[in-house]
JSON list of C-alpha atoms in Angstrom, two decimals:
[
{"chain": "A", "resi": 1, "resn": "UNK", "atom": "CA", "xyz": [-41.84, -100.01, -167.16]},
{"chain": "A", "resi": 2, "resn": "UNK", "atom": "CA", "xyz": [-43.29, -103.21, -166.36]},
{"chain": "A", "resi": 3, "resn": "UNK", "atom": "CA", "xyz": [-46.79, -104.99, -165.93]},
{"chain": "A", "resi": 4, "resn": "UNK", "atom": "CA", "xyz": [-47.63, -104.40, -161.93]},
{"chain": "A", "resi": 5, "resn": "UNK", "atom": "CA", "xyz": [-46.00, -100.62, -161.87]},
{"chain": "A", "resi": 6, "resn": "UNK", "atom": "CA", "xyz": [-47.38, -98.08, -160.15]},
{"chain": "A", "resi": 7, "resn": "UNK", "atom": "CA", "xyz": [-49.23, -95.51, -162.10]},
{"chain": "A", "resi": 8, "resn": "UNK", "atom": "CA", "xyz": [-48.77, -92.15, -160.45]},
{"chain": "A", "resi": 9, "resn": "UNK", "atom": "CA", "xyz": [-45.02, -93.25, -160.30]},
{"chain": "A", "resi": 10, "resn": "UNK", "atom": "CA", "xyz": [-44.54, -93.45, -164.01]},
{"chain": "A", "resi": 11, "resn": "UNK", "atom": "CA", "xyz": [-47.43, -91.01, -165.41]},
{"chain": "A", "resi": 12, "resn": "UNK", "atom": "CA", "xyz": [-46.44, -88.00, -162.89]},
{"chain": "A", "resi": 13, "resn": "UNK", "atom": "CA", "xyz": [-43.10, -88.48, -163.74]},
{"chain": "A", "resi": 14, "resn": "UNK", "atom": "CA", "xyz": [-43.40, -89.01, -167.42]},
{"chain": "A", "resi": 15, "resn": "UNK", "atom": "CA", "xyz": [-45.52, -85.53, -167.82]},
{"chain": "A", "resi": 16, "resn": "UNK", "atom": "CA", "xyz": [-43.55, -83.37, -165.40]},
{"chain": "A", "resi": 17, "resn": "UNK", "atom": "CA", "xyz": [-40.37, -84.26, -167.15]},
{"chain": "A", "resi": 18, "resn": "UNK", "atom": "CA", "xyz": [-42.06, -83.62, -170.66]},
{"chain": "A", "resi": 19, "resn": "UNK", "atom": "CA", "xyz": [-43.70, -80.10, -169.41]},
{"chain": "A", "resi": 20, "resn": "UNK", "atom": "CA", "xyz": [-39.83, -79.16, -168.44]},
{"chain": "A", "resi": 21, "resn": "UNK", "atom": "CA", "xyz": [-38.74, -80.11, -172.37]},
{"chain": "A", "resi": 22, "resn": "UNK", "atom": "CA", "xyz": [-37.09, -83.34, -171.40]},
{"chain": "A", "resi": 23, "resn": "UNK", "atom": "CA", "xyz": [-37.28, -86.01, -174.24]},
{"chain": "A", "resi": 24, "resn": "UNK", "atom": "CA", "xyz": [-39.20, -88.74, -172.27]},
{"chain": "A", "resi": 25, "resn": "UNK", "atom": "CA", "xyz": [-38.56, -92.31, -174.09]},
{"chain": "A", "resi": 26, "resn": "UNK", "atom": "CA", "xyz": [-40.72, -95.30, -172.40]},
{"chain": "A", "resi": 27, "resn": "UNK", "atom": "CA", "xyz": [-39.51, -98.60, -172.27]},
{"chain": "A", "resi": 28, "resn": "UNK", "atom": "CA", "xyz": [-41.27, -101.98, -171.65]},
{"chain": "A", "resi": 29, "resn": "UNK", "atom": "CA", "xyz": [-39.05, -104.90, -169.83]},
{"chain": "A", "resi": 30, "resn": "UNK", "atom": "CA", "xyz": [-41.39, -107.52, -171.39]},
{"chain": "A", "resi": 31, "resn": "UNK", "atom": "CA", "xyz": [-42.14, -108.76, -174.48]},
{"chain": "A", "resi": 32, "resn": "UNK", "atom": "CA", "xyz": [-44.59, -106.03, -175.88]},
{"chain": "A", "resi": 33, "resn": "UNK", "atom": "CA", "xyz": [-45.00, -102.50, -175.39]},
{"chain": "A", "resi": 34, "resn": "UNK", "atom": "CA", "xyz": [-48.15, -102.59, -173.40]},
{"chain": "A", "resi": 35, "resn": "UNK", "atom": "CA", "xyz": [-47.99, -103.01, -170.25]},
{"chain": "A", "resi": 36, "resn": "UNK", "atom": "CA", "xyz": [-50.76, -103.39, -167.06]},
{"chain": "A", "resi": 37, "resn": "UNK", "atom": "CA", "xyz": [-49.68, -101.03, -164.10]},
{"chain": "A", "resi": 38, "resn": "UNK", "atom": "CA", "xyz": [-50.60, -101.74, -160.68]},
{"chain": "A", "resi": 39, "resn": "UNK", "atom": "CA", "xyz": [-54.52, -100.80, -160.34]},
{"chain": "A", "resi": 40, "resn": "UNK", "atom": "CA", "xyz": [-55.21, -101.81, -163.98]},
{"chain": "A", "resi": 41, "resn": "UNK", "atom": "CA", "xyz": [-54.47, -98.77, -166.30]},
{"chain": "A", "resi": 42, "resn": "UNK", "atom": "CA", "xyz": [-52.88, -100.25, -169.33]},
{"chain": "A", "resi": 43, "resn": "UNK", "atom": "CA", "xyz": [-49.93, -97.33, -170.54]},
{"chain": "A", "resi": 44, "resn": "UNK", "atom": "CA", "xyz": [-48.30, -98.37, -174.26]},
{"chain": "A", "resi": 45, "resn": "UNK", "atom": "CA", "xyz": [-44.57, -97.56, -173.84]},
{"chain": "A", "resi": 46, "resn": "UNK", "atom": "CA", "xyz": [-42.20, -96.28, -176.67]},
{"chain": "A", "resi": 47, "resn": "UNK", "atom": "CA", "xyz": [-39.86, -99.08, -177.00]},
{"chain": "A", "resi": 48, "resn": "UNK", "atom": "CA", "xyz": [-38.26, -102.56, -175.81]},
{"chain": "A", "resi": 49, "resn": "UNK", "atom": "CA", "xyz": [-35.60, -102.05, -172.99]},
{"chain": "A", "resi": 50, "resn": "UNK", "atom": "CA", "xyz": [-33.45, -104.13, -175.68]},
{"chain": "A", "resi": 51, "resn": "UNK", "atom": "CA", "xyz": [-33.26, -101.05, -177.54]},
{"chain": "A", "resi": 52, "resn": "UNK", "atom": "CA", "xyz": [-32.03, -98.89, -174.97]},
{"chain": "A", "resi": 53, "resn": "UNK", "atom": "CA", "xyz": [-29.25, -100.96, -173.77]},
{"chain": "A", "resi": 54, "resn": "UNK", "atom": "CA", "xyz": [-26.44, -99.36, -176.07]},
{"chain": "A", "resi": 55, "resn": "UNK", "atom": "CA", "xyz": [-28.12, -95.78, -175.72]},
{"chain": "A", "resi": 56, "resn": "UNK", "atom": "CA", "xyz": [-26.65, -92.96, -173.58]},
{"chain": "A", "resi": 57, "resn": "UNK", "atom": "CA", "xyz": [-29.24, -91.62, -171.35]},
{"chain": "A", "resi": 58, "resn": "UNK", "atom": "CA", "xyz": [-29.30, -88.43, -169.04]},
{"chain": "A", "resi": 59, "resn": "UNK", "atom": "CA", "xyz": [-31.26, -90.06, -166.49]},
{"chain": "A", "resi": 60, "resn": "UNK", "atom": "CA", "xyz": [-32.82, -93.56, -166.04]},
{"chain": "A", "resi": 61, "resn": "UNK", "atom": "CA", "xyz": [-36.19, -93.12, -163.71]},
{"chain": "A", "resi": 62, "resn": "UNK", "atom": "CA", "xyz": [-37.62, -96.31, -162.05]},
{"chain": "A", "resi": 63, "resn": "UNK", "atom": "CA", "xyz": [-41.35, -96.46, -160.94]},
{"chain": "A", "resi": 64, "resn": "UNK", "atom": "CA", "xyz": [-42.45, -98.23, -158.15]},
{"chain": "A", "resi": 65, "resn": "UNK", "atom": "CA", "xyz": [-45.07, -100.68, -157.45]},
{"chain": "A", "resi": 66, "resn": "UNK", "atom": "CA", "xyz": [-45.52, -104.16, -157.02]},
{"chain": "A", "resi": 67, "resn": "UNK", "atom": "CA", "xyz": [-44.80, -106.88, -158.57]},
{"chain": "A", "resi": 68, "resn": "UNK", "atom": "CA", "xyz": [-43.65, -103.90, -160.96]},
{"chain": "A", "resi": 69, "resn": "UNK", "atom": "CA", "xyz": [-40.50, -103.04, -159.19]},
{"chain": "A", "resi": 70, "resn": "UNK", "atom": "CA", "xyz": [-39.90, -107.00, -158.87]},
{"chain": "A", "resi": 71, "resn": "UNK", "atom": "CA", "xyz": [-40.13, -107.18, -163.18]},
{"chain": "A", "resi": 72, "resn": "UNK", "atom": "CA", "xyz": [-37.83, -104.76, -163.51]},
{"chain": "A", "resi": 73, "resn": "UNK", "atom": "CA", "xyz": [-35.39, -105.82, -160.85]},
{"chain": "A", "resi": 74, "resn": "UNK", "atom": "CA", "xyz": [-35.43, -109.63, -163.49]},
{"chain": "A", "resi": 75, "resn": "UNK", "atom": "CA", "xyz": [-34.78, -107.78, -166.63]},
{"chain": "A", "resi": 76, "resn": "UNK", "atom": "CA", "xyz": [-30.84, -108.02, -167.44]},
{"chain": "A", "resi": 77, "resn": "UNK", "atom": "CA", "xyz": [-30.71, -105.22, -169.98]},
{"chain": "A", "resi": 78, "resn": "UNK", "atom": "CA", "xyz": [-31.87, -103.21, -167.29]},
{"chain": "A", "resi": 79, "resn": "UNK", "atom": "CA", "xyz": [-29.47, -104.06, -164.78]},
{"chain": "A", "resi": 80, "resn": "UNK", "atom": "CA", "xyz": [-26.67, -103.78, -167.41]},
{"chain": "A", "resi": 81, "resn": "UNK", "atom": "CA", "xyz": [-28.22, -100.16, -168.22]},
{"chain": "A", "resi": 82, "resn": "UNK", "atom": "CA", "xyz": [-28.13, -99.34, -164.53]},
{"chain": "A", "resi": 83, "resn": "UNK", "atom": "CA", "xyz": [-24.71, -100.47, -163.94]},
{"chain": "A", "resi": 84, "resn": "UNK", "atom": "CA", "xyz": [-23.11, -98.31, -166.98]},
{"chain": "A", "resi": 85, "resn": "UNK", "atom": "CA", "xyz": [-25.63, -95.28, -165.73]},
{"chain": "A", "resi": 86, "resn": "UNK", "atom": "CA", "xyz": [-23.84, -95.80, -162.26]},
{"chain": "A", "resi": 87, "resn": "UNK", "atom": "CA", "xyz": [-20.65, -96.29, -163.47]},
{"chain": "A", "resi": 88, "resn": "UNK", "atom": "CA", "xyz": [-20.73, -93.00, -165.34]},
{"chain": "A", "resi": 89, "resn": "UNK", "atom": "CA", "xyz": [-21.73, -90.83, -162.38]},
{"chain": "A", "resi": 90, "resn": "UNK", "atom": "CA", "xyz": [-25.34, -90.00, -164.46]},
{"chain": "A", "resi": 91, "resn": "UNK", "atom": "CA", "xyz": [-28.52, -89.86, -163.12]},
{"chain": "A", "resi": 92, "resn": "UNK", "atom": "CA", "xyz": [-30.78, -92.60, -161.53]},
{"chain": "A", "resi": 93, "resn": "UNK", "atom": "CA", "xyz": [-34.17, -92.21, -159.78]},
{"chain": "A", "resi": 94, "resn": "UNK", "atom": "CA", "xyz": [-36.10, -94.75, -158.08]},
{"chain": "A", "resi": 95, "resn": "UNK", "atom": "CA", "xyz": [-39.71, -94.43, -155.88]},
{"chain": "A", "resi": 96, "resn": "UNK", "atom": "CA", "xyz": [-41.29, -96.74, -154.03]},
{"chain": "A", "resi": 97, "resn": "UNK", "atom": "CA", "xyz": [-40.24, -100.17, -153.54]},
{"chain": "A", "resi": 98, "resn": "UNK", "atom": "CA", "xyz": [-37.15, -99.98, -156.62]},
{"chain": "A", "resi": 99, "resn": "UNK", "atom": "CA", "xyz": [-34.95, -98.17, -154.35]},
{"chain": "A", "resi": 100, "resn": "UNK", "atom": "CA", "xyz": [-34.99, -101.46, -151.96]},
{"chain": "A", "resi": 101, "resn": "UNK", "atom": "CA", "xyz": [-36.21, -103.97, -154.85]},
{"chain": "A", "resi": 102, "resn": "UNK", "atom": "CA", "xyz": [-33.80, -103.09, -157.84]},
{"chain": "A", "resi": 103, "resn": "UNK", "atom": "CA", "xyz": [-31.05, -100.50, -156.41]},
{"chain": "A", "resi": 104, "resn": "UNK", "atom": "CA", "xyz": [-29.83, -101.69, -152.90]},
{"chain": "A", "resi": 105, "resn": "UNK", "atom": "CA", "xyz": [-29.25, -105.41, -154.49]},
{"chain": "A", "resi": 106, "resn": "UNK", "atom": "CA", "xyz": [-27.15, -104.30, -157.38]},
{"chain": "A", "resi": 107, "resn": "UNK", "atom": "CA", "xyz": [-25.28, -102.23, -154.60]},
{"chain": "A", "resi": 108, "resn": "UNK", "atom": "CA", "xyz": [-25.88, -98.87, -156.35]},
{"chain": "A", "resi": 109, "resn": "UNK", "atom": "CA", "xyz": [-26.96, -97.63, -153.02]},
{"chain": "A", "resi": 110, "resn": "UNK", "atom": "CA", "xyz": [-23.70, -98.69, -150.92]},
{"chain": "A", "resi": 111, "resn": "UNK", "atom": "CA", "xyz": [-22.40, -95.82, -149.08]},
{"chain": "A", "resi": 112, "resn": "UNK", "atom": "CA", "xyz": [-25.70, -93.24, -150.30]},
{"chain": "A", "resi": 113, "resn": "UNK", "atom": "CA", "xyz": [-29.04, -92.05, -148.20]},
{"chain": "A", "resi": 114, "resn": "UNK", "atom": "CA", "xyz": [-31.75, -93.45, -149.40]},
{"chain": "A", "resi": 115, "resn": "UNK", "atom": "CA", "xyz": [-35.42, -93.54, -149.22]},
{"chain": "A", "resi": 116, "resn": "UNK", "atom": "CA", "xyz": [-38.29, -95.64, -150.28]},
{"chain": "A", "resi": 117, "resn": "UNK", "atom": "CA", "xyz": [-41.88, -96.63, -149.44]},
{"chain": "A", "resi": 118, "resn": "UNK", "atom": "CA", "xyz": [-41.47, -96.92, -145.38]},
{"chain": "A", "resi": 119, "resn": "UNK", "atom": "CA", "xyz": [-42.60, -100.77, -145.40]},
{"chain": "A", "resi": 120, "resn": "UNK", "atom": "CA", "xyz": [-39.94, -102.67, -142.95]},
{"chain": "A", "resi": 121, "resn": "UNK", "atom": "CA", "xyz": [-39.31, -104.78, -145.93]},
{"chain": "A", "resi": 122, "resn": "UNK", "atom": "CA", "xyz": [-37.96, -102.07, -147.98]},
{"chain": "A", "resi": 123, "resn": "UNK", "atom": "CA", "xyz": [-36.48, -100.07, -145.37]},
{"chain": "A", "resi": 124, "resn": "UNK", "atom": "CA", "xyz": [-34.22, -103.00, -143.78]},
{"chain": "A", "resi": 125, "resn": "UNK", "atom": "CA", "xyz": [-32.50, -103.45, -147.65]},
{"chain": "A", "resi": 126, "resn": "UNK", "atom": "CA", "xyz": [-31.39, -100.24, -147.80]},
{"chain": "A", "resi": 127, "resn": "UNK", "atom": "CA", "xyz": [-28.13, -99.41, -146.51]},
{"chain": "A", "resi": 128, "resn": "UNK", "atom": "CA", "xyz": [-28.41, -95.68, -145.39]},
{"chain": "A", "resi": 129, "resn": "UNK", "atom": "CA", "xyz": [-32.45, -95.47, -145.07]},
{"chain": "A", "resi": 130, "resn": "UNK", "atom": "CA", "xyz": [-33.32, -91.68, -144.51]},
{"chain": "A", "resi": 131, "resn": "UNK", "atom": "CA", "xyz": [-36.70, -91.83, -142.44]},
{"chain": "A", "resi": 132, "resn": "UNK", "atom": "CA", "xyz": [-37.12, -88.48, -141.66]},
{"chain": "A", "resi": 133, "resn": "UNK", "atom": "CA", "xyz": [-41.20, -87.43, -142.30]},
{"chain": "A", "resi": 134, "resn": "UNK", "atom": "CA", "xyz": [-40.17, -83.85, -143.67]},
{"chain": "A", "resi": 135, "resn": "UNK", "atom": "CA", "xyz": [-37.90, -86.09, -146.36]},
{"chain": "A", "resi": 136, "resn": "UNK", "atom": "CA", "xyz": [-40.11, -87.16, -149.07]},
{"chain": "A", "resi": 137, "resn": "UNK", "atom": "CA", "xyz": [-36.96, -87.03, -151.74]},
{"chain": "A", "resi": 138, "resn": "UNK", "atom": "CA", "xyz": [-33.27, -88.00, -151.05]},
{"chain": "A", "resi": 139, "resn": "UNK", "atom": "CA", "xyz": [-30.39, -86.92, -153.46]},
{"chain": "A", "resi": 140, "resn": "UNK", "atom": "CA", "xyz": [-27.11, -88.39, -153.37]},
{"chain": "A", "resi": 141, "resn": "UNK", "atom": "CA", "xyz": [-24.76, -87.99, -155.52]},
{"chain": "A", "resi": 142, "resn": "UNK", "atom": "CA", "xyz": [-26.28, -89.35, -158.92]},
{"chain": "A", "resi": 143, "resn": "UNK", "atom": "CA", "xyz": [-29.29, -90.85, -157.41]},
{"chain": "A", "resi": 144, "resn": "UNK", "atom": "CA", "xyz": [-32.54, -89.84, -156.39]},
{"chain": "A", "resi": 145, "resn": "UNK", "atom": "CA", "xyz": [-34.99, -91.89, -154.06]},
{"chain": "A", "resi": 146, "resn": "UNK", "atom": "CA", "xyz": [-38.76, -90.92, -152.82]},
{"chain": "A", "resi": 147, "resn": "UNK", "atom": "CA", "xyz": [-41.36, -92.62, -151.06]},
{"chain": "A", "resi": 148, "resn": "UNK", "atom": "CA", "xyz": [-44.25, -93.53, -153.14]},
{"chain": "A", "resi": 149, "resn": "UNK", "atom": "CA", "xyz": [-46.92, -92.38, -154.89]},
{"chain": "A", "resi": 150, "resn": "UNK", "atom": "CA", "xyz": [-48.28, -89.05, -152.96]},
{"chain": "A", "resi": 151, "resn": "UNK", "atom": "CA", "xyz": [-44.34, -88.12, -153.48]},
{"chain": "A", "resi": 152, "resn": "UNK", "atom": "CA", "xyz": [-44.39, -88.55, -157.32]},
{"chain": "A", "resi": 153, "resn": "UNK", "atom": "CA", "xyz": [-44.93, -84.42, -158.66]},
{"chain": "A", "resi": 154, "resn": "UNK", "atom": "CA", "xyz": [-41.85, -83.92, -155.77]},
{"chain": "A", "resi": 155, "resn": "UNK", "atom": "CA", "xyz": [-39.68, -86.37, -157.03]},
{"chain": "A", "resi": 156, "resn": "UNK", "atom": "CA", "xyz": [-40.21, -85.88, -160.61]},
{"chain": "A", "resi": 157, "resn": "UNK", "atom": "CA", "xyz": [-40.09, -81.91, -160.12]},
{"chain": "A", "resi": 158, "resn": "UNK", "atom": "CA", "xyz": [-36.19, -82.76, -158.52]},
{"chain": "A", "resi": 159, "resn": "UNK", "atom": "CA", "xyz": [-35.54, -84.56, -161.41]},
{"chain": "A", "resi": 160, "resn": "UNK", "atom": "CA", "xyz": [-36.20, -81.94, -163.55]},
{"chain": "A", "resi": 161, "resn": "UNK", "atom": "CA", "xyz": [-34.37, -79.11, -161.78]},
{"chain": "A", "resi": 162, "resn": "UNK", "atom": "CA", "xyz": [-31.30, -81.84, -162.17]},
{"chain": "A", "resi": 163, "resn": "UNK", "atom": "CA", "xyz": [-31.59, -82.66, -165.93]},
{"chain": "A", "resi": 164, "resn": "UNK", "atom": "CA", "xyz": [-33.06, -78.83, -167.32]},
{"chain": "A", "resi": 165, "resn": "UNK", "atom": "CA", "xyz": [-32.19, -76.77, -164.69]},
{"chain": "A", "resi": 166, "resn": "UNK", "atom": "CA", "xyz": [-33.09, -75.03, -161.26]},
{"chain": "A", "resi": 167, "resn": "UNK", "atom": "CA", "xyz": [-35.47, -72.26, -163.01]},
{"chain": "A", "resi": 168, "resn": "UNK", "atom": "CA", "xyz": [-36.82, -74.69, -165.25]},
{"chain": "A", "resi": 169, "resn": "UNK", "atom": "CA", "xyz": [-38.20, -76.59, -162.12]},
{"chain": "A", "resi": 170, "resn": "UNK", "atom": "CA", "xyz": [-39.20, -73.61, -160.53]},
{"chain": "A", "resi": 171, "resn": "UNK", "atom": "CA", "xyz": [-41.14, -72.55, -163.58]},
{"chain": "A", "resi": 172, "resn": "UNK", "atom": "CA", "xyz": [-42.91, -76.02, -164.05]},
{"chain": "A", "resi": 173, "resn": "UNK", "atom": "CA", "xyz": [-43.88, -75.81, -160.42]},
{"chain": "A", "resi": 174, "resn": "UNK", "atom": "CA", "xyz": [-45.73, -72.80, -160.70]},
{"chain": "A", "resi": 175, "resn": "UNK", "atom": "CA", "xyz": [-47.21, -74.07, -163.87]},
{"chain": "A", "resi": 176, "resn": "UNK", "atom": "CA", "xyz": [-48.90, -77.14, -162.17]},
{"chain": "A", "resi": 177, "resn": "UNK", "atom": "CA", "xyz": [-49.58, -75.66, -158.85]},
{"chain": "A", "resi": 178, "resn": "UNK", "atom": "CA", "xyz": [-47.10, -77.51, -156.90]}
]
């Protein structure tokens, strides 16, 4: 996470994944822990993304948000995490403006459907932009993109099913009302 994300893109995400019994760990790009998301809520993540670099992770989620998506597109240990994730066929998820800002430039997106927020911005660095309304998430292979932040419970719900299992999304679903 990094100062400027987007708050439904990281808090919907973090507690739908942690309702399914996924082992959420939160990682700051900066200096210290805290950091200020994109409409001022101040979230306190777990660790430094130093720590993570050597780690083996299931999935790697990115929020959104600006100039969020922007800090975490600069952070090298992130980039390096991304490119073994890749690498490795295991999961990455991005919403909002890291599909365009962080993915399409490190070419994790070359030859996949994609989606992001639909500003022309975003939607001109993608390679394969999926624009269809009805699409609010796009799996490909090992990566997952959505729009933004009305997409969030969607997105994080398909991220779920992926890592814990179809009837373990289904079951969260009906949990929160979704």
């Amino acid at each position: 996470m990094a100062n400027g994300t987007e708050e439904m893109e990281a808090v919907v995400v973090i507690d739908t994944l942690v309702r399914a019994g996924v082992n959420v760990v939160t990682a700051s790009v900066h200096d210290i822990l805290q950091v200020k998301c994109s409409r001022g809520v101040e979230i306190l993540t777990n660790v430094n993304i130093k720590e993570c670099a050597e780690k083996d992770w299931d999935c790697v989620v990115l929020p959104g948000g600006m100039p969020g998506a922007e800090h975490l597109q600069a952070s090298p240990t992130l980039k390096h995490i991304l490119n073994d994730q890749n690498k490795a066929g295991k999961l990455i998820a991005a919403i909002c403006a890291s599909p365009a800002v962080i993915l399409a430039p490190m070419g994790i997106l070359e030859g996949k459907k994609a989606t992001c927020y639909p500003a022309e911005k975003f939607i001109n660095a993608l390679p394969k932009y999926e624009a269809r309304e009805s699409l609010v998430v796009v799996e490909d292979g090992n990566i997952i993109t959505s729009k933004g932040p009305g997409t969030a419970l969607i997105f994080a719900l398909k991220i779920a099913g992926k890592l814990m299992g179809d009837d373990v999304e289904a079951r969260v679903a009906r949990e929160m009302l979704a």
